[in-house]
PDB file of C-alpha atoms in Angstrom:
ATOM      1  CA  UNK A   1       0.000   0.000   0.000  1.00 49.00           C
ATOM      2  CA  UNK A   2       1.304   3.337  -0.855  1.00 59.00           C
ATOM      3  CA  UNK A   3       1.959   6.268   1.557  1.00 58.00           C
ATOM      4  CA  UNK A   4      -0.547   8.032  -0.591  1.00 59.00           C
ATOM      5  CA  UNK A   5      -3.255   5.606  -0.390  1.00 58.00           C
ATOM      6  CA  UNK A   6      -2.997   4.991   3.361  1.00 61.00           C
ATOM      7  CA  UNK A   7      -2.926   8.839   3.585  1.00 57.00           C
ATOM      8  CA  UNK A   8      -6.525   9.317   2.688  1.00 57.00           C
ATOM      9  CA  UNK A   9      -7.724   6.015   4.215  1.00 58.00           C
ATOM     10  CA  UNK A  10      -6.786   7.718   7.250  1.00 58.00           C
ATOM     11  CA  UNK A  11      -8.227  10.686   6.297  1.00 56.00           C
ATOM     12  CA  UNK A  12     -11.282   8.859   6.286  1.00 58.00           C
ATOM     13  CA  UNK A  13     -11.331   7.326   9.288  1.00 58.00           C
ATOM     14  CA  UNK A  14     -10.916  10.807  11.038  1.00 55.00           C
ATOM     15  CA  UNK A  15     -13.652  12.139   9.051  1.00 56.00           C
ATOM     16  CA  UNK A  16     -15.966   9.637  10.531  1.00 54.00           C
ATOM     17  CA  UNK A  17     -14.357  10.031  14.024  1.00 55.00           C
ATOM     18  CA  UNK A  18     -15.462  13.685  13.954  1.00 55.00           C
ATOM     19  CA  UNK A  19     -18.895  13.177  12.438  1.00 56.00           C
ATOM     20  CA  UNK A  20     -19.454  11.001  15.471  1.00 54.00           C
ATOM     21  CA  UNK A  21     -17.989  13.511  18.237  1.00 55.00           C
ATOM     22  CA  UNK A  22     -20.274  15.904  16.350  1.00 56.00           C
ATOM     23  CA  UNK A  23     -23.571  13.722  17.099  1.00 55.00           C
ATOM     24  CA  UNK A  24     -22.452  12.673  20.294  1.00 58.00           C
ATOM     25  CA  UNK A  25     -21.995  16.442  21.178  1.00 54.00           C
ATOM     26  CA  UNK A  26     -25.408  17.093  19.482  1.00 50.00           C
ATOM     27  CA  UNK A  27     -26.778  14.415  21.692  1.00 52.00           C
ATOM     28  CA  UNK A  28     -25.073  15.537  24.899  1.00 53.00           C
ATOM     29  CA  UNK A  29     -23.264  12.147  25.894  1.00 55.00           C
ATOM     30  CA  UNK A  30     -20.082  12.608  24.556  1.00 58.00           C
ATOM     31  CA  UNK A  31     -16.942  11.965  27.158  1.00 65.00           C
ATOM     32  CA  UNK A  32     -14.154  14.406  27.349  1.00 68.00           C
ATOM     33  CA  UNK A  33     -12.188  11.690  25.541  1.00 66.00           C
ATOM     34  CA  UNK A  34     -14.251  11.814  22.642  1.00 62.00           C
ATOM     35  CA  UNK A  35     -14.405  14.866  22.868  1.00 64.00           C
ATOM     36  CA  UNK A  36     -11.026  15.580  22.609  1.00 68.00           C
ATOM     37  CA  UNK A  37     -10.364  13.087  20.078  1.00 68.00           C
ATOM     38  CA  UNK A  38     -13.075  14.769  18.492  1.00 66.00           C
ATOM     39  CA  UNK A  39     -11.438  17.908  18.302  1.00 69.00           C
ATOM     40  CA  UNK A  40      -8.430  16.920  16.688  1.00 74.00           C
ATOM     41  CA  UNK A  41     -10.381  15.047  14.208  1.00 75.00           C
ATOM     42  CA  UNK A  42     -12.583  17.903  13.468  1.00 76.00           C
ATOM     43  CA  UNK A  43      -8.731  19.778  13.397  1.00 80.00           C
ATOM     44  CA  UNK A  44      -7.302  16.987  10.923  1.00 82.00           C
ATOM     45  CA  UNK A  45     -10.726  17.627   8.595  1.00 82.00           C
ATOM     46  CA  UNK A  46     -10.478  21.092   8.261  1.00 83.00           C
ATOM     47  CA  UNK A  47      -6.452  21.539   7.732  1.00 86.00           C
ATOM     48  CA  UNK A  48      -7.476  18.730   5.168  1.00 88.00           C
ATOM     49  CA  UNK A  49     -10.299  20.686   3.349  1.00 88.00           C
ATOM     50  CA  UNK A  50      -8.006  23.752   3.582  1.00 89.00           C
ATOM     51  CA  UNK A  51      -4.814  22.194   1.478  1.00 93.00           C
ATOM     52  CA  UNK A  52      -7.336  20.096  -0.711  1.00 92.00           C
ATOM     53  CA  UNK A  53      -8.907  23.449  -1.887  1.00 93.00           C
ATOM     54  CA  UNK A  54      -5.348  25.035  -2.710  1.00 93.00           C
ATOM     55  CA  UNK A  55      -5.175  21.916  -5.681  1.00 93.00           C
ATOM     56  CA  UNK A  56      -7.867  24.252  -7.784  1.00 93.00           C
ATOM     57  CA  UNK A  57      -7.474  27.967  -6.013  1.00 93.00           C
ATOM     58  CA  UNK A  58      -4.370  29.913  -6.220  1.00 94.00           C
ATOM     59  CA  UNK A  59      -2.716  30.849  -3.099  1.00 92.00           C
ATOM     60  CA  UNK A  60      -2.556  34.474  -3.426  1.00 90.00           C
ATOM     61  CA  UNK A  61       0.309  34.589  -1.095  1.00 91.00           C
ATOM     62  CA  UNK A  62       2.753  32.272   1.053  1.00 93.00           C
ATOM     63  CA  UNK A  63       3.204  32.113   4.579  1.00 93.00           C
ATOM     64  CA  UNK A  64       7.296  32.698   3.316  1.00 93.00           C
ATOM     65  CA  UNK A  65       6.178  36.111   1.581  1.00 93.00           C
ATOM     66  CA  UNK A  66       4.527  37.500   4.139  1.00 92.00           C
ATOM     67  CA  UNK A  67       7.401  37.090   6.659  1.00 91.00           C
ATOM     68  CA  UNK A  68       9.613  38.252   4.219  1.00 90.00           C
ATOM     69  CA  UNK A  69       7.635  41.347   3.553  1.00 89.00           C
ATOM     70  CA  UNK A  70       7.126  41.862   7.504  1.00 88.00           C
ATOM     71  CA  UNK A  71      10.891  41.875   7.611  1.00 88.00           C
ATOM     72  CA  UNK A  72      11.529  44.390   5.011  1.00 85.00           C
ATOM     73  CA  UNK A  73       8.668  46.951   6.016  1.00 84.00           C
ATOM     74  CA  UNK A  74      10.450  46.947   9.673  1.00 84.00           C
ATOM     75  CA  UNK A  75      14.274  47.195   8.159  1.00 83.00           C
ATOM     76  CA  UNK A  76      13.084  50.106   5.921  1.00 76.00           C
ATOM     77  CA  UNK A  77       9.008  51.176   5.707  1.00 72.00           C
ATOM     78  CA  UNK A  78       8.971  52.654   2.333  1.00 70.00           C
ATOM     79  CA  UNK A  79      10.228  49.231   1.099  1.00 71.00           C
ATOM     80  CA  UNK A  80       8.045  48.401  -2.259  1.00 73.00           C
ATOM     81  CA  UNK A  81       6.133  45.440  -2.204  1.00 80.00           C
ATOM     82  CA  UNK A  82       7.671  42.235  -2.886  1.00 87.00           C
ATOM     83  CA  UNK A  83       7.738  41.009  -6.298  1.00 90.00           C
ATOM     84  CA  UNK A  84       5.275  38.256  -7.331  1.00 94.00           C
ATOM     85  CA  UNK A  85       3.350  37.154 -10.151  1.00 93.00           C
ATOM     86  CA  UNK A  86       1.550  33.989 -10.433  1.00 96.00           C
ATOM     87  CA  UNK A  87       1.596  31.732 -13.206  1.00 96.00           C
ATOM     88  CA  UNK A  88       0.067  28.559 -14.358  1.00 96.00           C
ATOM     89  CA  UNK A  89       2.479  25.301 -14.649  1.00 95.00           C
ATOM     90  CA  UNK A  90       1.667  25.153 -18.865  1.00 95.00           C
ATOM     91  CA  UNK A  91       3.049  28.511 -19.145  1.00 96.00           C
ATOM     92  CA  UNK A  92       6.571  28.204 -17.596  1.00 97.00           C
ATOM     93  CA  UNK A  93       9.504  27.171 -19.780  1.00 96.00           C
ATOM     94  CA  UNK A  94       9.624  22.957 -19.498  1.00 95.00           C
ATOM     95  CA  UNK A  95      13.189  23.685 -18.844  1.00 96.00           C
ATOM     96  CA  UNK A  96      12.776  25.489 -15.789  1.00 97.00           C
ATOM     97  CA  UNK A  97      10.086  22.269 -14.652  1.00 96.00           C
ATOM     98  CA  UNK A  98      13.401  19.680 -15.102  1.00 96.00           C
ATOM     99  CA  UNK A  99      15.866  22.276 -13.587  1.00 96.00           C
ATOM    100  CA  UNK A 100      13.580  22.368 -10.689  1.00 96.00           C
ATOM    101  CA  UNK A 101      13.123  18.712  -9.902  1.00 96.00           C
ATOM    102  CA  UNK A 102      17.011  18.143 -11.158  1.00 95.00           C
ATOM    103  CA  UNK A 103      18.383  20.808  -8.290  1.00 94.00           C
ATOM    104  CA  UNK A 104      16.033  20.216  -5.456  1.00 92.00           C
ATOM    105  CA  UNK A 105      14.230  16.536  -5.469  1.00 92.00           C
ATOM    106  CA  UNK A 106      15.664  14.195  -8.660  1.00 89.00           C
ATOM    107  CA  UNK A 107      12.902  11.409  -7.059  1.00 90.00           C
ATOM    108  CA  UNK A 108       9.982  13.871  -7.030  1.00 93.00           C
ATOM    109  CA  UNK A 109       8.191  11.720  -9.608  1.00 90.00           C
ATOM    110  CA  UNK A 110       8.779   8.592  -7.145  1.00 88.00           C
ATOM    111  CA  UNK A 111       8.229   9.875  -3.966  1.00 88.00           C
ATOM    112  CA  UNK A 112       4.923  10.125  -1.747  1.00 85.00           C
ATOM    113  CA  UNK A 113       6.698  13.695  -0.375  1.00 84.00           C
ATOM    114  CA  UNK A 114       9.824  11.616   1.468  1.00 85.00           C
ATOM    115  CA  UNK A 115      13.015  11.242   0.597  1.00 79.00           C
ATOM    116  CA  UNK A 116      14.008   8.912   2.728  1.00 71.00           C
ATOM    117  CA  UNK A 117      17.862   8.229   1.386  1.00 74.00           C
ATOM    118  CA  UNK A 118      18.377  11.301   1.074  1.00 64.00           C
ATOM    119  CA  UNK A 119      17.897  11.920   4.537  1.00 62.00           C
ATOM    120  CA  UNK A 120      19.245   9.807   6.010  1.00 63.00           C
ATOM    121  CA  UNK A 121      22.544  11.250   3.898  1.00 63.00           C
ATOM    122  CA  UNK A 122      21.729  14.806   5.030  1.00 53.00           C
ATOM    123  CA  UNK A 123      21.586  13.298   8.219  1.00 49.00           C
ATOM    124  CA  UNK A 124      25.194  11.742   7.748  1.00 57.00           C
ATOM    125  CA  UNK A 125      26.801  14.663   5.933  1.00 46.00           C
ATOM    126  CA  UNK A 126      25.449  17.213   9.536  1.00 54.00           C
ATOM    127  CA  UNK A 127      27.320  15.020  11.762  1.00 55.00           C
ATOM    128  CA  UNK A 128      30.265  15.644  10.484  1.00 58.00           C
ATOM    129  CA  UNK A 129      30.022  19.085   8.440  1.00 48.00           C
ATOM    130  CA  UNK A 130      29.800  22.480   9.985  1.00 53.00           C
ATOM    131  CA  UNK A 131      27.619  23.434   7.213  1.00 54.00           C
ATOM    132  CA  UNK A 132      24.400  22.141   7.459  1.00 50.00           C
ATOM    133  CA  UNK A 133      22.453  19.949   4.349  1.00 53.00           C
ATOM    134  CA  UNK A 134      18.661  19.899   3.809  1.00 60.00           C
ATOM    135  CA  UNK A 135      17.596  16.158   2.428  1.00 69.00           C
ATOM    136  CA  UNK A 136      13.523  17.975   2.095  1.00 87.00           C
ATOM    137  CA  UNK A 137      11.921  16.934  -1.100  1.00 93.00           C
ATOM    138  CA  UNK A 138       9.536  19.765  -3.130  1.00 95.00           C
ATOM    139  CA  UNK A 139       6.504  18.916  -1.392  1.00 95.00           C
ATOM    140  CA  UNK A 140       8.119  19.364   1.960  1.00 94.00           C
ATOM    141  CA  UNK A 141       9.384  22.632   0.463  1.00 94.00           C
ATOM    142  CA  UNK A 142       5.838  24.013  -0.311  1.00 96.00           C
ATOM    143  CA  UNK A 143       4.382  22.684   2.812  1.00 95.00           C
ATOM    144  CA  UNK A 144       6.943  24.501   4.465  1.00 94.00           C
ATOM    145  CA  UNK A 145       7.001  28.083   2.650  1.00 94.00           C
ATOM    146  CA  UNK A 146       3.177  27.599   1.698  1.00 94.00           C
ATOM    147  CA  UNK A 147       1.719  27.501   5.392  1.00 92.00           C
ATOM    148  CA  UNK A 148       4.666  27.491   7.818  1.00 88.00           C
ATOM    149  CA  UNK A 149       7.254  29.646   9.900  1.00 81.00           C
ATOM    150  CA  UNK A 150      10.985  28.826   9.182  1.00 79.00           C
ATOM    151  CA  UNK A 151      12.953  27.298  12.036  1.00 74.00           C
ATOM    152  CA  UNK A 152      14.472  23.911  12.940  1.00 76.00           C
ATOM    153  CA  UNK A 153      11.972  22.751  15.749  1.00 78.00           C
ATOM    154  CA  UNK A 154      10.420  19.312  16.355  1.00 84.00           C
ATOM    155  CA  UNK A 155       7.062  20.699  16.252  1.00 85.00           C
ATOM    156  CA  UNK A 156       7.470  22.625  13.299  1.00 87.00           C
ATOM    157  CA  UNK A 157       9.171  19.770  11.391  1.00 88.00           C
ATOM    158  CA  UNK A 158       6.123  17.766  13.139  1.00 89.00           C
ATOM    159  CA  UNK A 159       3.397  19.994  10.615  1.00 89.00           C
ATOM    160  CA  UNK A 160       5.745  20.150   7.888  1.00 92.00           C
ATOM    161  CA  UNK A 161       5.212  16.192   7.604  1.00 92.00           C
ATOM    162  CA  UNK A 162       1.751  16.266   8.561  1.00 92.00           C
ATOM    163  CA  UNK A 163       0.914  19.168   5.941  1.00 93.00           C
ATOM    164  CA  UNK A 164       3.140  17.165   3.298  1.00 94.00           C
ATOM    165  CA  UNK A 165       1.053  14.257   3.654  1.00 93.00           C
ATOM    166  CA  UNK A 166      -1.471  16.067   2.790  1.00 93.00           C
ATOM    167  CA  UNK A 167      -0.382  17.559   0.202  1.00 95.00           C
ATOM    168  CA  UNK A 168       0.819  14.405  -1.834  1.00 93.00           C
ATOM    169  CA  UNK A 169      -3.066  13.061  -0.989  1.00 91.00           C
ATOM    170  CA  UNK A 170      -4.723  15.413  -2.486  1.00 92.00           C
ATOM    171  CA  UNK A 171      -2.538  17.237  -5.527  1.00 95.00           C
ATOM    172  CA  UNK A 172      -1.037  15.785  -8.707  1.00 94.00           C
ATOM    173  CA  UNK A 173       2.064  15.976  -8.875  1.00 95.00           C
ATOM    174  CA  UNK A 174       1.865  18.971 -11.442  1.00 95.00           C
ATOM    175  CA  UNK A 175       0.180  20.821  -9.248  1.00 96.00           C
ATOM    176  CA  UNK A 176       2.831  20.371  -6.146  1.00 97.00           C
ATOM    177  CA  UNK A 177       5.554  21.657  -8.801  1.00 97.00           C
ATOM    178  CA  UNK A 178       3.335  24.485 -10.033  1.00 97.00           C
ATOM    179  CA  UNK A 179       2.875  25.526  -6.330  1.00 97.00           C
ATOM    180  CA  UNK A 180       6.603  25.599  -6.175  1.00 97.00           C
ATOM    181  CA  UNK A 181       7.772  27.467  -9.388  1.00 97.00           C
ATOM    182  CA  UNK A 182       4.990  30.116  -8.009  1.00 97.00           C
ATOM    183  CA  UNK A 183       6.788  30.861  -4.553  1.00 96.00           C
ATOM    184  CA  UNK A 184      10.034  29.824  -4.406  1.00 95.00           C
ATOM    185  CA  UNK A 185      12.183  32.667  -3.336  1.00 95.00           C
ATOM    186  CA  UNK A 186      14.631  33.717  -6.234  1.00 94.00           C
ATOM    187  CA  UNK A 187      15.837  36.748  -4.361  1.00 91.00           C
ATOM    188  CA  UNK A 188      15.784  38.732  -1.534  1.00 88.00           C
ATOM    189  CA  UNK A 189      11.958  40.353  -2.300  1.00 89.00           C
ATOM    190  CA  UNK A 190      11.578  38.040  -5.318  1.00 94.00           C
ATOM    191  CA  UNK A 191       8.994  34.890  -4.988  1.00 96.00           C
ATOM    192  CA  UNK A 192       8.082  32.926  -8.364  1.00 96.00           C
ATOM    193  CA  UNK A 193       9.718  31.814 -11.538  1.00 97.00           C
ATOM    194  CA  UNK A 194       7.706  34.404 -13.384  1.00 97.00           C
ATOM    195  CA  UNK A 195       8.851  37.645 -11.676  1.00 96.00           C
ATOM    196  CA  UNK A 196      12.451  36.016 -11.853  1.00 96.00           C
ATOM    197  CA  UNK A 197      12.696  35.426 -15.290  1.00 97.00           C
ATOM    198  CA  UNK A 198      10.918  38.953 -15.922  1.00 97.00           C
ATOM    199  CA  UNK A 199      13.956  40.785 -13.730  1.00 95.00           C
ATOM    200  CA  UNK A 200      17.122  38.753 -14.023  1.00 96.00           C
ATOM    201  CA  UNK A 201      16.159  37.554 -18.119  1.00 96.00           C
ATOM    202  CA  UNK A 202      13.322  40.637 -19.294  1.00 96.00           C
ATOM    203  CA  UNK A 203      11.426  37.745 -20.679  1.00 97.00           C
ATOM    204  CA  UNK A 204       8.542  35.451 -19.110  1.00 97.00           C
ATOM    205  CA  UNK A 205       9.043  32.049 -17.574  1.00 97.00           C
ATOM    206  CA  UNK A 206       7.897  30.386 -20.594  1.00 97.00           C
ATOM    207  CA  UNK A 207      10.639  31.730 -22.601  1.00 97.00           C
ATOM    208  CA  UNK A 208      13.340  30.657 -20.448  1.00 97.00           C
ATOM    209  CA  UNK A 209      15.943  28.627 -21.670  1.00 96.00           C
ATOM    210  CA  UNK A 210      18.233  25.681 -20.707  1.00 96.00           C
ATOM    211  CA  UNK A 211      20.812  27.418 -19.373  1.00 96.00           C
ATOM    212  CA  UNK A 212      18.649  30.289 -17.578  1.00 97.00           C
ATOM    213  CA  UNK A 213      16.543  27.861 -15.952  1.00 97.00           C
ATOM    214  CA  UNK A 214      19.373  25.998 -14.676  1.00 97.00           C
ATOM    215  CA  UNK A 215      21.137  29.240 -13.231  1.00 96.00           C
ATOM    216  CA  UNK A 216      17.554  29.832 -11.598  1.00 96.00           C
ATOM    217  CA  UNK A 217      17.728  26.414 -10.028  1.00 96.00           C
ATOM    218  CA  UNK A 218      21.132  26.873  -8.851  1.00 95.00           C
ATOM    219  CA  UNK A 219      19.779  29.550  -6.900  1.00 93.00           C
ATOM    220  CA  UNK A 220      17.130  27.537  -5.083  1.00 90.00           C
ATOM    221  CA  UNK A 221      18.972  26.129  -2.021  1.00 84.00           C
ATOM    222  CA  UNK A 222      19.555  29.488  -1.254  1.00 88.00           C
ATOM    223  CA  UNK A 223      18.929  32.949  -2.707  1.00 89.00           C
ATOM    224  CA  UNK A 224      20.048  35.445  -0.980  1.00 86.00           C
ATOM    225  CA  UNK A 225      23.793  33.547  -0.901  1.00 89.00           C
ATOM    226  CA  UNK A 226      23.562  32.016  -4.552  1.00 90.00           C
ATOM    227  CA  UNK A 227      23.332  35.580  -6.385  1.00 89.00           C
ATOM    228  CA  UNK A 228      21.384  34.911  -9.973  1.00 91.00           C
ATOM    229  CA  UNK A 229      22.296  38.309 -10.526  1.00 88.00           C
ATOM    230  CA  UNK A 230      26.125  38.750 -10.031  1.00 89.00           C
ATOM    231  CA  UNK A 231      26.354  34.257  -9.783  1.00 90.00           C
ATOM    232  CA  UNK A 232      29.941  33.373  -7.961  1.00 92.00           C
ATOM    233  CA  UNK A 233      32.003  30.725  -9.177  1.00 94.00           C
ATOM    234  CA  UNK A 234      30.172  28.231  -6.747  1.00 94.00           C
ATOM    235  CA  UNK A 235      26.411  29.262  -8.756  1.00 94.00           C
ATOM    236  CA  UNK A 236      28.335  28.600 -11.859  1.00 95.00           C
ATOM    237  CA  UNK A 237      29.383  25.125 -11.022  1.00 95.00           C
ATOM    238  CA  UNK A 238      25.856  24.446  -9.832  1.00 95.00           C
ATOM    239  CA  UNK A 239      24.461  25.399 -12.763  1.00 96.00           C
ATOM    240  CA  UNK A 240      26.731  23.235 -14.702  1.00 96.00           C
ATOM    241  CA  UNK A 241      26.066  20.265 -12.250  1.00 96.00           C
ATOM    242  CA  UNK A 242      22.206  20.789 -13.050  1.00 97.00           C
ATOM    243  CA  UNK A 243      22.367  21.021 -16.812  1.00 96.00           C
ATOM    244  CA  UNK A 244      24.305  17.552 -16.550  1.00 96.00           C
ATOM    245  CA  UNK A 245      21.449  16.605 -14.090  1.00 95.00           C
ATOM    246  CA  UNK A 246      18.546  17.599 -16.678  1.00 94.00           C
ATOM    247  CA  UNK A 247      20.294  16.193 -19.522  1.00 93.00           C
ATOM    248  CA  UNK A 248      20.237  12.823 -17.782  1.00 93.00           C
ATOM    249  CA  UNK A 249      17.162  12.705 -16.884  1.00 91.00           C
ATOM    250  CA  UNK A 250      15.968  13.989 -20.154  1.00 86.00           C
ATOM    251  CA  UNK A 251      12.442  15.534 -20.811  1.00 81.00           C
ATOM    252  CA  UNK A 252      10.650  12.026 -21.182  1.00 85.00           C
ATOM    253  CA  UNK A 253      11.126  12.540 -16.606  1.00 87.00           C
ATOM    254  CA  UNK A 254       8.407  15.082 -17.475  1.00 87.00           C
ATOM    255  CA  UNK A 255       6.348  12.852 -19.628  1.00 84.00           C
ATOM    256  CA  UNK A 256       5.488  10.709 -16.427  1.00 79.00           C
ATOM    257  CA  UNK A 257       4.572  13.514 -14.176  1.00 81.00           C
TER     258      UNK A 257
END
């Protein structure tokens, strides 16, 4: 049985767990043990209705941009709003969809929103490395920036799974990358492929090219080190790393999606 599958079987069996805290409320015999097991049920349902709905309605922001904007109206308050411009997944360059997937999660397609080699390697490489490795796949990544606060606690990690499963329940996978290329930071007040490709190229994401999306990608990890604008000789070699990466995998990856 597949993560995904058990996923909403679970889902399920909350959604009747509530209904029945709900009538036994109505009735006035519920126990506080129902009904607290009925109130995290009735929590589970709506969190679930809540990401379900995001598969056809655009976010029209991300928890991500609206910390970042907080942060840049206290630093300086005549600060223009941050750039960000929504666009559907059949309108971005299929070259920026494999950069994507090649720099950040090259078992998206495989996945049920774990990556569990990789980690377990991240987890190797931080005990022995200063600097710190991420092993999150892209649906962790949009759980994450979508609805959540950054930090490294066990309760926010805790969500961050939660809201992943979720996530890879109830969305295609086209519509978890989508969600990504649309607010992934690509700059210090920059969120989205679109207004990235528009400032650093002058052209629209669907225009981008091999090499542009890669350089975008190479970005990803980290924008406000990995400079798309004035790229360093570590952005270079990542770029060249991902162009090997999409060439390998080869646009038939994309077929499959």
């Amino acid at each position: 049985m597949s993560l995904r599958l058990l996923t909403r079987l679970v889902l399920i069996a909350v959604a009747v767990l509530a209904a029945a805290a709900i009538v036994g409320a109505v009735r006035r015999t519920i126990s506080p043990a129902l009904a607290m097991a009925g109130g995290l049920a009735l929590f589970v349902c709506v969190s679930a209705a809540i990401v379900s709905m995001i598969r056809w309605i655009r976010p029209p922001a991300s928890a991500r941009m609206i910390a970042t904007r907080t942060a840049l109206r206290r630093r300086d308050a005549d600060h223009q709003p941050i750039a960000f411009e929504w666009v559907g997944i059949e309108d971005v360059s299929r070259e920026m969809w494999l950069a994507a997937i090649a720099a950040e999660d090259a078992y998206f397609r495989h996945h049920s929103g774990f990556d569990w080699q990789s980690l377990q390697e991240a987890h190797a490489h931080n005990q022995t490395h200063d600097r710190k490795r991420g092993g999150s796949t892209i649906t962790q990544q949009v759980a994450k920036n979508l609805f959540l606060w950054h930090g490294r606690s066990y309760v926010r990690k805790a969500i961050e799974a939660y809201v992943t499963l979720l996530i890879e329940a109830s969305w295609p996978k086209r519509r978890i990358l989508e969600v990504y290329l649309n607010i992934a930071q690509l700059g210090e007040d920059l969120f989205g492929v679109q207004a990235a490709a528009r400032r650093y190229f002058g052209k629209p994401a669907r225009d981008l090219t091999q090499t542009e999306a890669a350089l975008l990608a190479a970005a990803l990890p980290n924008p406000m080190r990995f400079r798309v604008s004035e790229p360093s000789h570590q952005v270079r070699f990542r770029q060249a790393w991902i162009l090997g990466a999409m060439r390998r995998m080869g646009d038939v990856y994309l077929e499959r999606l």
